[in-house]
Short mmCIF file of C-alpha atoms in Angstrom, two decimals:
data_model
loop_
_atom_site.label_atom_id
_atom_site.label_comp_id
_atom_site.label_asym_id
_atom_site.label_seq_id
_atom_site.Cartn_x
_atom_site.Cartn_y
_atom_site.Cartn_z
CA UNK Z 1 -0.04 0.15 0.00
CA UNK Z 2 2.97 2.27 1.13
CA UNK Z 3 4.49 1.48 -2.57
CA UNK Z 4 1.34 2.19 -4.42
CA UNK Z 5 0.23 5.35 -2.43
CA UNK Z 6 3.72 6.93 -3.23
CA UNK Z 7 3.94 6.07 -7.14
CA UNK Z 8 0.33 7.77 -7.00
CA UNK Z 9 1.56 10.77 -5.41
CA UNK Z 10 4.78 11.04 -7.92
CA UNK Z 11 2.53 10.26 -10.50
CA UNK Z 12 0.30 12.83 -9.98
CA UNK Z 13 2.83 15.65 -9.17
CA UNK Z 14 4.29 14.68 -12.66
CA UNK Z 15 1.09 15.35 -14.59
CA UNK Z 16 0.53 18.58 -12.40
CA UNK Z 17 3.82 19.97 -13.38
CA UNK Z 18 3.30 19.04 -17.15
CA UNK Z 19 -0.05 20.71 -17.00
CA UNK Z 20 1.86 23.84 -15.82
CA UNK Z 21 4.29 23.66 -18.45
CA UNK Z 22 2.05 23.27 -21.16
CA UNK Z 23 -0.12 26.37 -20.02
CA UNK Z 24 3.25 28.52 -20.35
CA UNK Z 25 3.71 31.32 -22.85
CA UNK Z 26 4.32 29.74 -26.11
CA UNK Z 27 7.90 31.51 -26.01
CA UNK Z 28 9.10 29.38 -23.10
CA UNK Z 29 9.30 25.63 -23.64
CA UNK Z 30 7.37 23.49 -21.62
CA UNK Z 31 9.45 20.59 -19.31
CA UNK Z 32 9.39 17.45 -21.10
CA UNK Z 33 7.75 14.95 -19.04
CA UNK Z 34 10.92 12.61 -18.72
CA UNK Z 35 12.99 15.58 -17.34
CA UNK Z 36 10.54 16.14 -14.41
CA UNK Z 37 11.70 13.97 -12.04
CA UNK Z 38 15.32 15.54 -12.56
CA UNK Z 39 14.43 18.95 -12.67
CA UNK Z 40 13.80 18.61 -8.77
CA UNK Z 41 17.67 19.98 -8.77
CA UNK Z 42 18.42 22.97 -10.65
CA UNK Z 43 20.94 23.06 -13.37
CA UNK Z 44 24.78 22.77 -12.77
CA UNK Z 45 26.46 24.97 -14.89
CA UNK Z 46 29.95 23.92 -13.90
CA UNK Z 47 31.06 23.00 -17.09
CA UNK Z 48 30.40 25.87 -18.46
CA UNK Z 49 32.24 27.99 -15.63
CA UNK Z 50 35.36 26.19 -16.79
CA UNK Z 51 35.09 26.77 -20.05
CA UNK Z 52 34.73 30.46 -19.22
CA UNK Z 53 37.79 30.54 -17.44
CA UNK Z 54 39.72 28.64 -20.13
CA UNK Z 55 38.98 30.99 -22.80
CA UNK Z 56 37.59 34.34 -21.36
CA UNK Z 57 40.24 36.95 -19.80
CA UNK Z 58 39.52 39.25 -17.36
CA UNK Z 59 38.25 41.99 -19.93
CA UNK Z 60 35.80 39.61 -21.42
CA UNK Z 61 37.34 38.95 -24.47
CA UNK Z 62 37.04 35.46 -26.27
CA UNK Z 63 39.55 33.30 -27.57
CA UNK Z 64 37.38 32.00 -30.45
CA UNK Z 65 40.33 30.92 -32.25
CA UNK Z 66 41.20 28.31 -29.89
CA UNK Z 67 37.65 27.53 -28.58
CA UNK Z 68 37.26 26.77 -32.27
CA UNK Z 69 39.69 24.05 -32.15
CA UNK Z 70 38.16 22.71 -28.93
CA UNK Z 71 34.26 22.11 -29.38
CA UNK Z 72 33.44 19.08 -27.65
CA UNK Z 73 33.06 20.31 -24.20
CA UNK Z 74 30.59 23.26 -25.52
CA UNK Z 75 28.62 20.91 -27.38
CA UNK Z 76 28.02 18.65 -24.39
CA UNK Z 77 27.02 21.45 -22.08
CA UNK Z 78 24.69 23.04 -24.61
CA UNK Z 79 23.10 19.54 -25.14
CA UNK Z 80 22.27 19.52 -21.46
CA UNK Z 81 20.89 22.72 -21.57
CA UNK Z 82 18.58 21.59 -24.36
CA UNK Z 83 17.20 18.55 -22.52
CA UNK Z 84 16.57 20.33 -19.04
CA UNK Z 85 14.77 23.90 -19.52
CA UNK Z 86 13.86 25.41 -16.34
CA UNK Z 87 11.20 23.46 -14.00
CA UNK Z 88 8.15 24.96 -12.36
CA UNK Z 89 10.08 24.32 -9.16
CA UNK Z 90 13.04 26.03 -9.65
CA UNK Z 91 13.48 29.52 -7.73
CA UNK Z 92 13.42 32.70 -9.83
CA UNK Z 93 17.18 33.33 -9.43
CA UNK Z 94 17.47 29.70 -10.88
CA UNK Z 95 15.59 30.37 -13.74
CA UNK Z 96 17.23 33.63 -14.61
CA UNK Z 97 20.73 31.96 -14.31
CA UNK Z 98 19.93 29.59 -16.37
CA UNK Z 99 18.40 31.93 -19.30
CA UNK Z 100 21.62 34.22 -18.94
CA UNK Z 101 24.15 31.70 -19.23
CA UNK Z 102 21.90 30.19 -22.00
CA UNK Z 103 21.70 33.14 -24.05
CA UNK Z 104 25.68 34.02 -23.73
CA UNK Z 105 26.83 29.84 -24.62
CA UNK Z 106 24.70 30.00 -27.63
CA UNK Z 107 25.98 33.28 -29.04
CA UNK Z 108 29.55 31.69 -28.76
CA UNK Z 109 27.98 28.83 -30.53
CA UNK Z 110 26.86 30.95 -32.91
CA UNK Z 111 29.74 32.88 -33.47
CA UNK Z 112 31.95 29.57 -33.74
CA UNK Z 113 29.74 28.30 -36.30
CA UNK Z 114 30.68 31.00 -38.53
CA UNK Z 115 34.25 32.03 -37.30
CA UNK Z 116 36.17 33.67 -38.46
CA UNK Z 117 34.06 36.50 -38.48
CA UNK Z 118 34.57 40.46 -37.78
CA UNK Z 119 31.08 40.78 -36.05
CA UNK Z 120 27.98 39.22 -35.34
CA UNK Z 121 26.01 41.17 -37.62
CA UNK Z 122 28.07 39.69 -40.97
CA UNK Z 123 25.76 36.41 -39.96
CA UNK Z 124 23.25 36.21 -41.99
CA UNK Z 125 21.68 38.26 -45.22
CA UNK Z 126 23.04 41.43 -45.70
CA UNK Z 127 19.64 43.32 -45.45
CA UNK Z 128 18.62 42.21 -41.89
CA UNK Z 129 15.19 42.88 -40.72
CA UNK Z 130 15.16 43.06 -36.72
CA UNK Z 131 12.77 40.41 -35.08
CA UNK Z 132 12.82 38.43 -38.45
CA UNK Z 133 16.18 38.08 -40.78
CA UNK Z 134 19.13 39.15 -37.90
CA UNK Z 135 21.37 36.63 -36.04
CA UNK Z 136 19.35 37.07 -32.85
CA UNK Z 137 16.21 35.95 -35.06
CA UNK Z 138 17.33 32.35 -36.22
CA UNK Z 139 16.27 29.65 -34.53
CA UNK Z 140 19.52 27.62 -34.61
CA UNK Z 141 18.62 25.60 -31.08
CA UNK Z 142 16.06 23.65 -29.42
CA UNK Z 143 15.49 24.00 -25.79
CA UNK Z 144 12.83 21.53 -24.15
CA UNK Z 145 12.07 20.23 -27.90
CA UNK Z 146 10.89 23.60 -28.77
CA UNK Z 147 13.18 25.62 -31.42
CA UNK Z 148 14.40 29.27 -30.30
CA UNK Z 149 16.70 31.99 -30.84
CA UNK Z 150 18.47 34.62 -29.10
CA UNK Z 151 15.40 36.79 -29.62
CA UNK Z 152 13.28 34.46 -27.79
CA UNK Z 153 15.28 34.07 -24.77
CA UNK Z 154 16.02 38.07 -24.32
CA UNK Z 155 12.46 39.65 -25.37
CA UNK Z 156 10.00 36.60 -24.86
CA UNK Z 157 11.50 35.06 -21.53
CA UNK Z 158 13.96 37.16 -19.56
CA UNK Z 159 12.35 40.79 -20.12
CA UNK Z 160 9.11 39.63 -20.23
CA UNK Z 161 8.88 37.21 -17.28
CA UNK Z 162 11.47 38.29 -14.89
CA UNK Z 163 11.48 41.98 -15.34
CA UNK Z 164 14.88 42.85 -13.96
CA UNK Z 165 16.60 45.27 -16.57
CA UNK Z 166 20.05 44.43 -14.92
CA UNK Z 167 19.94 41.49 -17.51
CA UNK Z 168 21.15 44.23 -20.18
CA UNK Z 169 24.60 43.67 -18.07
CA UNK Z 170 24.71 40.37 -18.41
CA UNK Z 171 23.49 39.55 -22.04
CA UNK Z 172 26.53 39.46 -24.37
CA UNK Z 173 25.91 39.71 -27.90
CA UNK Z 174 29.96 39.08 -28.84
CA UNK Z 175 30.36 42.87 -29.33
CA UNK Z 176 32.70 45.30 -28.31
CA UNK Z 177 30.39 47.62 -27.12
CA UNK Z 178 28.07 44.91 -24.86
CA UNK Z 179 28.97 44.26 -21.47
CA UNK Z 180 31.69 42.10 -20.31
CA UNK Z 181 31.56 38.74 -20.61
CA UNK Z 182 32.17 37.35 -17.23
CA UNK Z 183 34.82 34.26 -17.31
CA UNK Z 184 32.36 32.28 -14.84
CA UNK Z 185 28.74 31.23 -14.99
CA UNK Z 186 26.05 32.52 -13.27
CA UNK Z 187 24.47 30.97 -10.63
CA UNK Z 188 21.50 31.39 -8.30
CA UNK Z 189 23.44 31.83 -5.13
CA UNK Z 190 25.48 34.44 -6.39
CA UNK Z 191 23.26 36.14 -9.08
CA UNK Z 192 22.39 39.46 -7.64
CA UNK Z 193 25.95 40.04 -6.57
CA UNK Z 194 27.10 38.99 -10.13
CA UNK Z 195 24.31 41.24 -11.56
CA UNK Z 196 25.29 44.13 -9.59
CA UNK Z 197 29.10 43.49 -10.61
CA UNK Z 198 27.77 43.95 -14.11
CA UNK Z 199 26.17 46.79 -13.78
CA UNK Z 200 29.41 48.49 -11.84
CA UNK Z 201 31.83 47.25 -14.39
CA UNK Z 202 29.62 48.69 -17.55
CA UNK Z 203 28.53 52.02 -16.00
CA UNK Z 204 32.22 52.67 -14.96
CA UNK Z 205 34.00 51.80 -18.24
CA UNK Z 206 34.60 54.76 -19.88
CA UNK Z 207 34.64 52.88 -23.43
CA UNK Z 208 30.78 52.00 -22.69
CA UNK Z 209 29.46 54.53 -20.44
CA UNK Z 210 30.83 58.17 -19.49
CA UNK Z 211 28.34 59.86 -17.08
CA UNK Z 212 28.74 63.30 -16.03
CA UNK Z 213 26.77 66.05 -14.04
CA UNK Z 214 26.11 68.43 -16.87
CA UNK Z 215 26.30 65.90 -19.62
CA UNK Z 216 26.78 62.25 -20.20
CA UNK Z 217 27.60 60.13 -22.81
CA UNK Z 218 25.65 56.50 -22.41
CA UNK Z 219 25.80 53.58 -24.11
CA UNK Z 220 22.76 52.52 -26.53
CA UNK Z 221 21.14 50.45 -24.35
CA UNK Z 222 19.83 53.04 -21.92
CA UNK Z 223 17.86 54.03 -25.37
CA UNK Z 224 17.05 50.82 -26.97
CA UNK Z 225 15.55 49.72 -23.85
CA UNK Z 226 14.62 52.85 -22.33
CA UNK Z 227 10.83 51.35 -21.39
CA UNK Z 228 13.00 48.85 -19.02
CA UNK Z 229 14.75 51.53 -17.09
CA UNK Z 230 11.72 53.51 -16.34
CA UNK Z 231 9.66 50.75 -15.06
CA UNK Z 232 8.51 50.86 -11.17
CA UNK Z 233 9.11 54.62 -10.73
CA UNK Z 234 12.71 53.94 -11.94
CA UNK Z 235 14.92 56.03 -14.31
CA UNK Z 236 17.80 56.08 -16.75
CA UNK Z 237 19.14 58.53 -14.11
CA UNK Z 238 18.51 56.42 -11.19
CA UNK Z 239 19.93 53.22 -12.75
CA UNK Z 240 23.54 55.04 -13.89
CA UNK Z 241 23.76 56.58 -10.36
CA UNK Z 242 23.11 53.21 -8.58
CA UNK Z 243 26.44 51.79 -10.11
CA UNK Z 244 28.17 54.87 -11.89
CA UNK Z 245 30.87 56.43 -9.70
CA UNK Z 246 30.13 60.05 -11.19
CA UNK Z 247 26.62 60.56 -10.40
CA UNK Z 248 24.12 62.27 -12.65
CA UNK Z 249 22.05 65.06 -11.85
CA UNK Z 250 18.20 64.99 -12.89
CA UNK Z 251 18.52 66.96 -15.69
CA UNK Z 252 21.80 66.05 -17.07
CA UNK Z 253 21.98 66.10 -20.85
CA UNK Z 254 22.06 62.54 -22.29
CA UNK Z 255 23.60 61.33 -25.46
CA UNK Z 256 24.23 58.08 -26.63
CA UNK Z 257 27.69 56.56 -27.82
CA UNK Z 258 28.43 54.46 -30.95
CA UNK Z 259 27.71 51.07 -30.94
CA UNK Z 260 30.98 49.21 -31.73
CA UNK Z 261 29.81 45.72 -33.18
CA UNK Z 262 33.51 44.42 -33.75
CA UNK Z 263 33.88 41.03 -32.00
CA UNK Z 264 35.02 41.07 -28.83
CA UNK Z 265 38.01 38.83 -29.37
CA UNK Z 266 41.46 38.39 -27.44
#
């Protein structure tokens, strides 16, 4: 009787998780039934962490040439990502860390697939329509059985579901003007610290942001995603002042730096 009851309880729990996943927005892949039991423990990004330490330096520049010649471990990590999407019982931090790592790892995969390239924007058709024909719109990988793109991860999942503008300090589009690619994986236990550290690094790097009291030259991120920075009573100025050593005034004149799409290569 005990064994039958336990089996029935487990079966009911598995069905409930599968039902919840099927009701999620289409952009977020459902959890495959086979993964339900294993998903009680959040994903281990240790293998990816080792790769980042091996191929990314402290400035966030990537040794793509070396990585191109040694891709098995990255492929193995991406295969695990593909088979183990976040489960409903993962914490918000666990889910966010998964999706941030997935975005950055699949961006590296995209670059390696086309390397050598001068820029991520060289990938795909010469005439690129946002959200349609850009490298970020290409559905070149699958997670939980669902074909996905980098745009899906950024806009339909991270921005839409978690409402934390700090993701813009963490997602790296393989370009010089992007935030620094950390040479460590994001983890749930360290996520807040890591995102705040990324904010400080990004806002105090004069190649990417130049805050000032009378005038400021900021990254295009603060223009492109202005709606994210101004939610919940916040503002671009308040977000900049949260991390920048040089503070801005409420009426500081803001302009935006040209975006350097050159590959973030060592």
